[in-house]
PDB file of C-alpha atoms in Angstrom:
ATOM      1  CA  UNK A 391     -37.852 -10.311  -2.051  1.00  0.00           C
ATOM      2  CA  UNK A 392     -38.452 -10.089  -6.023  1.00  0.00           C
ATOM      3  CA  UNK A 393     -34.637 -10.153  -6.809  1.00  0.00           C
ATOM      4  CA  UNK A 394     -34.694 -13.641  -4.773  1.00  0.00           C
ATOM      5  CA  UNK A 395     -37.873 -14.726  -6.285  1.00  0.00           C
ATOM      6  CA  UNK A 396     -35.690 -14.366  -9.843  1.00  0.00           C
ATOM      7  CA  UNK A 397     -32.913 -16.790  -8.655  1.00  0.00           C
ATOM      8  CA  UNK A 398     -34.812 -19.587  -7.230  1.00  0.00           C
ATOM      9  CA  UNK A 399     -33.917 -22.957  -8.328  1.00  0.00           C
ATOM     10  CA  UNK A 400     -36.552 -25.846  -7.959  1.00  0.00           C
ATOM     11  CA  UNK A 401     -34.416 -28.866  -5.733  1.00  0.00           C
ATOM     12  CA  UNK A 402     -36.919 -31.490  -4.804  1.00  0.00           C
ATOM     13  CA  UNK A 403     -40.884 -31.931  -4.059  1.00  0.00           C
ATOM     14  CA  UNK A 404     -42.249 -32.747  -0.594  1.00  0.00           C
ATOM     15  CA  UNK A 405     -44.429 -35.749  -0.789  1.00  0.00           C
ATOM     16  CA  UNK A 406     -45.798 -36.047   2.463  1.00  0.00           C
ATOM     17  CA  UNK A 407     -45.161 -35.563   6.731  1.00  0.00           C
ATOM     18  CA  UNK A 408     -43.516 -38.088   8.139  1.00  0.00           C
ATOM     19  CA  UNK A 409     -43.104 -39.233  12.136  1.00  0.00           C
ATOM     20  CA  UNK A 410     -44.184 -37.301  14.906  1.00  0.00           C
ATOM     21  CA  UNK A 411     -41.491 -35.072  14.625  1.00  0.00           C
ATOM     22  CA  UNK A 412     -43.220 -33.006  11.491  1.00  0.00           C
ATOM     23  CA  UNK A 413     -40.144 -33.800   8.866  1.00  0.00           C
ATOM     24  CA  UNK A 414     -41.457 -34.132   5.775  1.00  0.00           C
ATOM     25  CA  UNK A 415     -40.858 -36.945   2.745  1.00  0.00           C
ATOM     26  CA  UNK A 416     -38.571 -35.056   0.274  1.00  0.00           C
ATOM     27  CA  UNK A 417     -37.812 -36.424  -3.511  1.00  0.00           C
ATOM     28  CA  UNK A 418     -34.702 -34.287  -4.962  1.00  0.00           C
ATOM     29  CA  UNK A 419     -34.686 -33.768  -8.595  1.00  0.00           C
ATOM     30  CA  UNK A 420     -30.701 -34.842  -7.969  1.00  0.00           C
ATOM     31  CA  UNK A 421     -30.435 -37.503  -5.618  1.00  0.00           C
ATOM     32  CA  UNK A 422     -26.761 -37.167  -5.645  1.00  0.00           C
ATOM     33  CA  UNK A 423     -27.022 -33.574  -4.604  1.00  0.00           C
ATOM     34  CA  UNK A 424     -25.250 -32.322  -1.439  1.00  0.00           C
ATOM     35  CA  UNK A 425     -26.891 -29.062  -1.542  1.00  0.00           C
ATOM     36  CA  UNK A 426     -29.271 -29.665   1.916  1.00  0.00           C
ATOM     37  CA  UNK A 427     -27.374 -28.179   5.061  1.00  0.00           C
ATOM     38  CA  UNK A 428     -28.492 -27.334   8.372  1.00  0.00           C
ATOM     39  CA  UNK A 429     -29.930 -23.506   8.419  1.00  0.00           C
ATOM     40  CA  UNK A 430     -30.334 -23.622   4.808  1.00  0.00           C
ATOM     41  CA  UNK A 431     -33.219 -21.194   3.645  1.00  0.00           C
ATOM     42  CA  UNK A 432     -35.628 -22.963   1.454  1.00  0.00           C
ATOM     43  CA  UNK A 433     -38.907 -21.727  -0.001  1.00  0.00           C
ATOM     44  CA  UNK A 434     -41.910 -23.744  -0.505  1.00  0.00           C
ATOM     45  CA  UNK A 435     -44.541 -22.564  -3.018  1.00  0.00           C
ATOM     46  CA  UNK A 436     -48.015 -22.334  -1.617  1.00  0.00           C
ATOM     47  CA  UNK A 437     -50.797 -21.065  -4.507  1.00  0.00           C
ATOM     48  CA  UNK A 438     -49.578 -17.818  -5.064  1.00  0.00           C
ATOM     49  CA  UNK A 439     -47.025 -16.996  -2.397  1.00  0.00           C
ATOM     50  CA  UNK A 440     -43.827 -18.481  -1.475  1.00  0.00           C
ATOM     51  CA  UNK A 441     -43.136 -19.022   2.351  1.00  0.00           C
ATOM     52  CA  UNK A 442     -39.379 -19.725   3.556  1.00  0.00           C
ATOM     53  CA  UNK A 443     -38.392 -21.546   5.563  1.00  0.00           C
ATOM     54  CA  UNK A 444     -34.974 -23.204   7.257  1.00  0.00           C
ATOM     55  CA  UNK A 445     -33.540 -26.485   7.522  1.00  0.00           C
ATOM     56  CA  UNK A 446     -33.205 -27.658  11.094  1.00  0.00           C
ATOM     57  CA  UNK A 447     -32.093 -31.219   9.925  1.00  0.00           C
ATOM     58  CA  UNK A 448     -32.273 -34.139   7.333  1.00  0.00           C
ATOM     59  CA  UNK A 449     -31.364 -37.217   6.815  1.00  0.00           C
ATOM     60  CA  UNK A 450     -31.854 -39.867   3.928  1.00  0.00           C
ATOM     61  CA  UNK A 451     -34.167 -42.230   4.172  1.00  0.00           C
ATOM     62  CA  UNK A 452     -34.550 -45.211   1.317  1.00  0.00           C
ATOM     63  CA  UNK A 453     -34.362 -42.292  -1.828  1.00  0.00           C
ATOM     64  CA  UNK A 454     -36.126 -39.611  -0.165  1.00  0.00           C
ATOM     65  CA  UNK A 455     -34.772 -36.954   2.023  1.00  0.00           C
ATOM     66  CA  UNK A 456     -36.339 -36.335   5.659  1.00  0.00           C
ATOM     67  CA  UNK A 457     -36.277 -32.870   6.439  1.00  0.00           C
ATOM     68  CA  UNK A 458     -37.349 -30.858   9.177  1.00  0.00           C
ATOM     69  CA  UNK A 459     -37.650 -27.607   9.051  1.00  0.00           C
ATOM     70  CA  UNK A 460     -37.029 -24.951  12.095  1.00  0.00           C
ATOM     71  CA  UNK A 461     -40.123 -23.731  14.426  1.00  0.00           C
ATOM     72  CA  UNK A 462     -42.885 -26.539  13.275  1.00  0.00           C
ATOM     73  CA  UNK A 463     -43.831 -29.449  14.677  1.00  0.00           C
ATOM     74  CA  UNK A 464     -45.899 -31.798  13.265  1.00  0.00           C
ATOM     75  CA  UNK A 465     -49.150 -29.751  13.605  1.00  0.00           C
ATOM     76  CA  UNK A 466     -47.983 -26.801  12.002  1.00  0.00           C
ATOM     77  CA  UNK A 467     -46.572 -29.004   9.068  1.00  0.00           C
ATOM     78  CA  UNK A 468     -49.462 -30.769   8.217  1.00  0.00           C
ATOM     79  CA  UNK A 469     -51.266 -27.238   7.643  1.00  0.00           C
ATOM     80  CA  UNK A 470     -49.794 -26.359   4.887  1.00  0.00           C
ATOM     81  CA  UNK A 471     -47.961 -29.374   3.253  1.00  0.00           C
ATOM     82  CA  UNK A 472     -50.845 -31.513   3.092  1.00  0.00           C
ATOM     83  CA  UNK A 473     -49.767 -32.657  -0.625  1.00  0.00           C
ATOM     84  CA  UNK A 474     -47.342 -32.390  -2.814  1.00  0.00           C
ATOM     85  CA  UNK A 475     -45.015 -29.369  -3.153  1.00  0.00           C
ATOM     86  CA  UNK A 476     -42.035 -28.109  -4.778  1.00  0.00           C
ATOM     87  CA  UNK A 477     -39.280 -26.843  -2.919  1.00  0.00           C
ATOM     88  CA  UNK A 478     -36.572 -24.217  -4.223  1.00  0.00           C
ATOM     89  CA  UNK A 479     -33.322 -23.031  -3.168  1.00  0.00           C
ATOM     90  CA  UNK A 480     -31.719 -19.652  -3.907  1.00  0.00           C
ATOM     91  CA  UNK A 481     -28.856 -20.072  -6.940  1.00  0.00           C
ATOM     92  CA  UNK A 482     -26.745 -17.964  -4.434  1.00  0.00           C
ATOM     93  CA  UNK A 483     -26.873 -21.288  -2.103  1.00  0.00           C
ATOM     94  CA  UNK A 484     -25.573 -24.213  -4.491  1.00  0.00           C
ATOM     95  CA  UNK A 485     -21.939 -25.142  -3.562  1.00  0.00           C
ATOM     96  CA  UNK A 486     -19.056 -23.715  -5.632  1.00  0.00           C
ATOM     97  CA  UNK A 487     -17.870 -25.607  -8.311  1.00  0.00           C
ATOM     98  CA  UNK A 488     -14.424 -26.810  -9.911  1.00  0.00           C
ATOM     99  CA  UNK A 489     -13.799 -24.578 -12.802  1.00  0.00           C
ATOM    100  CA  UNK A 490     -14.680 -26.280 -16.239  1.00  0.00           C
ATOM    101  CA  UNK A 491     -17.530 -27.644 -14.543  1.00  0.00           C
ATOM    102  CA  UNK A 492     -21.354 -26.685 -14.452  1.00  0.00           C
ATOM    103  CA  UNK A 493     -24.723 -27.233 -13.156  1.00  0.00           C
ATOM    104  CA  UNK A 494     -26.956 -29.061 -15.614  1.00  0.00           C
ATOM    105  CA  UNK A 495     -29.668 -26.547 -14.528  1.00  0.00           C
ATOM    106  CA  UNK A 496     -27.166 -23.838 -16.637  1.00  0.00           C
ATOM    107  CA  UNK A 497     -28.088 -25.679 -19.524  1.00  0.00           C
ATOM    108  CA  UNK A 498     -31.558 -23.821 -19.757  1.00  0.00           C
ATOM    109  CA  UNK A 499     -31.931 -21.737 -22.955  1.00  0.00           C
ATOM    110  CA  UNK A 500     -29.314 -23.403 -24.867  1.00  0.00           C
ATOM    111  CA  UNK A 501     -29.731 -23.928 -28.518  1.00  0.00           C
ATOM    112  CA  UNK A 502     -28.982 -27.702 -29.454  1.00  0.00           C
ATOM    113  CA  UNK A 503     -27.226 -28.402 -32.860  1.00  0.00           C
ATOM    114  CA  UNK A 504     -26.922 -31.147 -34.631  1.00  0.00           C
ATOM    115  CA  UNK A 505     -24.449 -31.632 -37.681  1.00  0.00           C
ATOM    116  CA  UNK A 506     -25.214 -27.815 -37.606  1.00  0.00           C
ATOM    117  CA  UNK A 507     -29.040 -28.053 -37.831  1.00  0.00           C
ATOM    118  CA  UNK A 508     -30.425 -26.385 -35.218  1.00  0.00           C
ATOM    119  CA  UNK A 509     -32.686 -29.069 -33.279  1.00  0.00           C
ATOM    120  CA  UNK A 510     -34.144 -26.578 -30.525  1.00  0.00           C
ATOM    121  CA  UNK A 511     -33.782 -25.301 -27.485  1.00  0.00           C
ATOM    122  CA  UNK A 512     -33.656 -26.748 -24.198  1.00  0.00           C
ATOM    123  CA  UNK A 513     -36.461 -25.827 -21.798  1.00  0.00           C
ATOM    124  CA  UNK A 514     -35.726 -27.830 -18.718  1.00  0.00           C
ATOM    125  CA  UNK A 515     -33.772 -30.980 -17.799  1.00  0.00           C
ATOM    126  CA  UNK A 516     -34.929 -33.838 -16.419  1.00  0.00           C
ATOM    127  CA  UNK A 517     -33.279 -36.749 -13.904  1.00  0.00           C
ATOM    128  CA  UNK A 518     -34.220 -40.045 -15.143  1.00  0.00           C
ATOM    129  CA  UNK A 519     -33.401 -43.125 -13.538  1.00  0.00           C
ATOM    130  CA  UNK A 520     -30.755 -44.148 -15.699  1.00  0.00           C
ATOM    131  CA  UNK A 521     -29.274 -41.126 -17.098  1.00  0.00           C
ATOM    132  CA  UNK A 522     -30.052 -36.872 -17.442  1.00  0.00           C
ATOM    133  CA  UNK A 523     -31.907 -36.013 -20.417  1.00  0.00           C
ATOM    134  CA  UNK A 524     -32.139 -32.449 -21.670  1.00  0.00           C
ATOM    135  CA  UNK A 525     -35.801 -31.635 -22.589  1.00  0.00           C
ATOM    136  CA  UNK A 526     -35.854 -29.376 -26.016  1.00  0.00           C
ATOM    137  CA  UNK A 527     -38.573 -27.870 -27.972  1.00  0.00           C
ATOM    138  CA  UNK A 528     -38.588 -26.988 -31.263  1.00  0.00           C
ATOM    139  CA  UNK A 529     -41.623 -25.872 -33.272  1.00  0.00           C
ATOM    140  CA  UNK A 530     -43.529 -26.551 -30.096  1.00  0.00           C
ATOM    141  CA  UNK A 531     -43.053 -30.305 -29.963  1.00  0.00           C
ATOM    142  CA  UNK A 532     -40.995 -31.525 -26.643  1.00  0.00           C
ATOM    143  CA  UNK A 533     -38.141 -34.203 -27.194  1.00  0.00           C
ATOM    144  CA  UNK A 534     -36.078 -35.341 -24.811  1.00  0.00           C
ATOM    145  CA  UNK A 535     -32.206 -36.042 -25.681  1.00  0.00           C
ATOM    146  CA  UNK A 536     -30.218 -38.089 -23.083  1.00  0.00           C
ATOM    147  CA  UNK A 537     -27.152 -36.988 -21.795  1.00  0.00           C
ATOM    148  CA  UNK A 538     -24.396 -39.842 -22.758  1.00  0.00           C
ATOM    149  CA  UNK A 539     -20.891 -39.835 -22.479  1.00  0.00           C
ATOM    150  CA  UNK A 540     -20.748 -41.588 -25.770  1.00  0.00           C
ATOM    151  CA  UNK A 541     -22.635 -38.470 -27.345  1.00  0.00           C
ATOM    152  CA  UNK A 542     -19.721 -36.178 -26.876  1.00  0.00           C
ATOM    153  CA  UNK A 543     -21.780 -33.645 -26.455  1.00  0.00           C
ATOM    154  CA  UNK A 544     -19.881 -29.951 -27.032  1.00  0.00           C
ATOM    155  CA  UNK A 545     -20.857 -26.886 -24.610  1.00  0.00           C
ATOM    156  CA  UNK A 546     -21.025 -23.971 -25.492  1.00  0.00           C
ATOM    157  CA  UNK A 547     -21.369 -21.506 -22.727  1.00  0.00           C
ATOM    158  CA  UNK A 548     -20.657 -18.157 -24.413  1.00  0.00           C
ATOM    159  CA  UNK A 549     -22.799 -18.713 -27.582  1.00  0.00           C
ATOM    160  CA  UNK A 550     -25.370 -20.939 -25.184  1.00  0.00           C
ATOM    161  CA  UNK A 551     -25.068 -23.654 -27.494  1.00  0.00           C
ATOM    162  CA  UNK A 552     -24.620 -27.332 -27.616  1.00  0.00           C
ATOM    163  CA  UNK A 553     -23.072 -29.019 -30.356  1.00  0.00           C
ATOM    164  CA  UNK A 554     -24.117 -33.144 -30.854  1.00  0.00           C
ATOM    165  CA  UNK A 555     -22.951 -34.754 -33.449  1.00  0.00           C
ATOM    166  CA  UNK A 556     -25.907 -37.533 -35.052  1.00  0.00           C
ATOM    167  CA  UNK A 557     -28.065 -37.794 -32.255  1.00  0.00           C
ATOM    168  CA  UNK A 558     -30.790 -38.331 -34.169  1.00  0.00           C
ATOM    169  CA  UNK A 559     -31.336 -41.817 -32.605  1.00  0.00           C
ATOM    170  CA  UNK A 560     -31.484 -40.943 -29.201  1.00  0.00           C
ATOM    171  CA  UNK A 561     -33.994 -38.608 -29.246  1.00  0.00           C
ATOM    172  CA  UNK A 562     -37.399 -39.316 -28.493  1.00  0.00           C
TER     173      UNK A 562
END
């Protein structure tokens, strides 16, 4: 279990049961993802230990996802996902992609430059309503730099760097 522990991606948080069937609320990071399938193996963090679990279906409801998951009903459910939780998926799981594109989430641990000035490095990203924004630190302040076409923002995946040309005015 510790080499799967090292791969798990964070997806979505459950917010709360729902119905009498025991699905539960689900808020993705990515609303637009496509990565919940029938039999899929999540894991849901739980104080110290991480149980797993497997999709037995979903469907979308207003922006949340309604899953429920295989062998609980409602009872069971409520037990341990009596608040809020984040739920992760196994890298191994995310659907293949077109080559020359990426998963924002491979952005992690990229340096950000700027006219060649190194600006930081980015520690997470983050799925506003109205665009992605990459969330660097630098001299252990946190600034968050939107991801715009207009930016023309350069990746680097072999140096892990990211190249921006006067983005000086969108970050904040």
């Amino acid at each position: 279990m510790s080499n799967i522990k090292k791969d798990l991606i964070p997806i979505g948080e459950i917010f709360k049961v729902y119905g009498i069937r025991g699905e539960v609320k689900v808020l993705l990071y990515n609303p637009e993802s496509e990565i919940l399938k029938k039999d899929l193996e999540v894991w849901v963090k739980d104080g110290s230990k991480l149980i797993n679990l497997f999709i037995e279906d979903f469907k979308v409801h207003n922006k949340f996802k309604l899953i429920k998951f295989q062998k609980y009903d409602r009872n069971d459910i409520e037990v341990f996902l009596n608040k809020k939780k984040i739920v992760y998926v196994s890298r191994k799981n995310f659907p293949l992609l077109e080559k020359e594109n990426f998963y924002l989430i491979d952005l992690i641990g990229f340096f950000v430059f700027d006219n060649g000035k190194n600006i930081g490095r980015v520690i997470d990203v983050i799925n506003l309503p109205t665009n992605n924004s990459l969330l660097i630190n630098l001299n252990d302040k946190e600034y968050l730099l939107p991801i715009l076409d207009h930016l023309n923002l350069l990746f680097d995946f072999e140096g892990k760097k990211i190249i921006a040309n006067n983005v000086d005015k969108y970050i904040f």
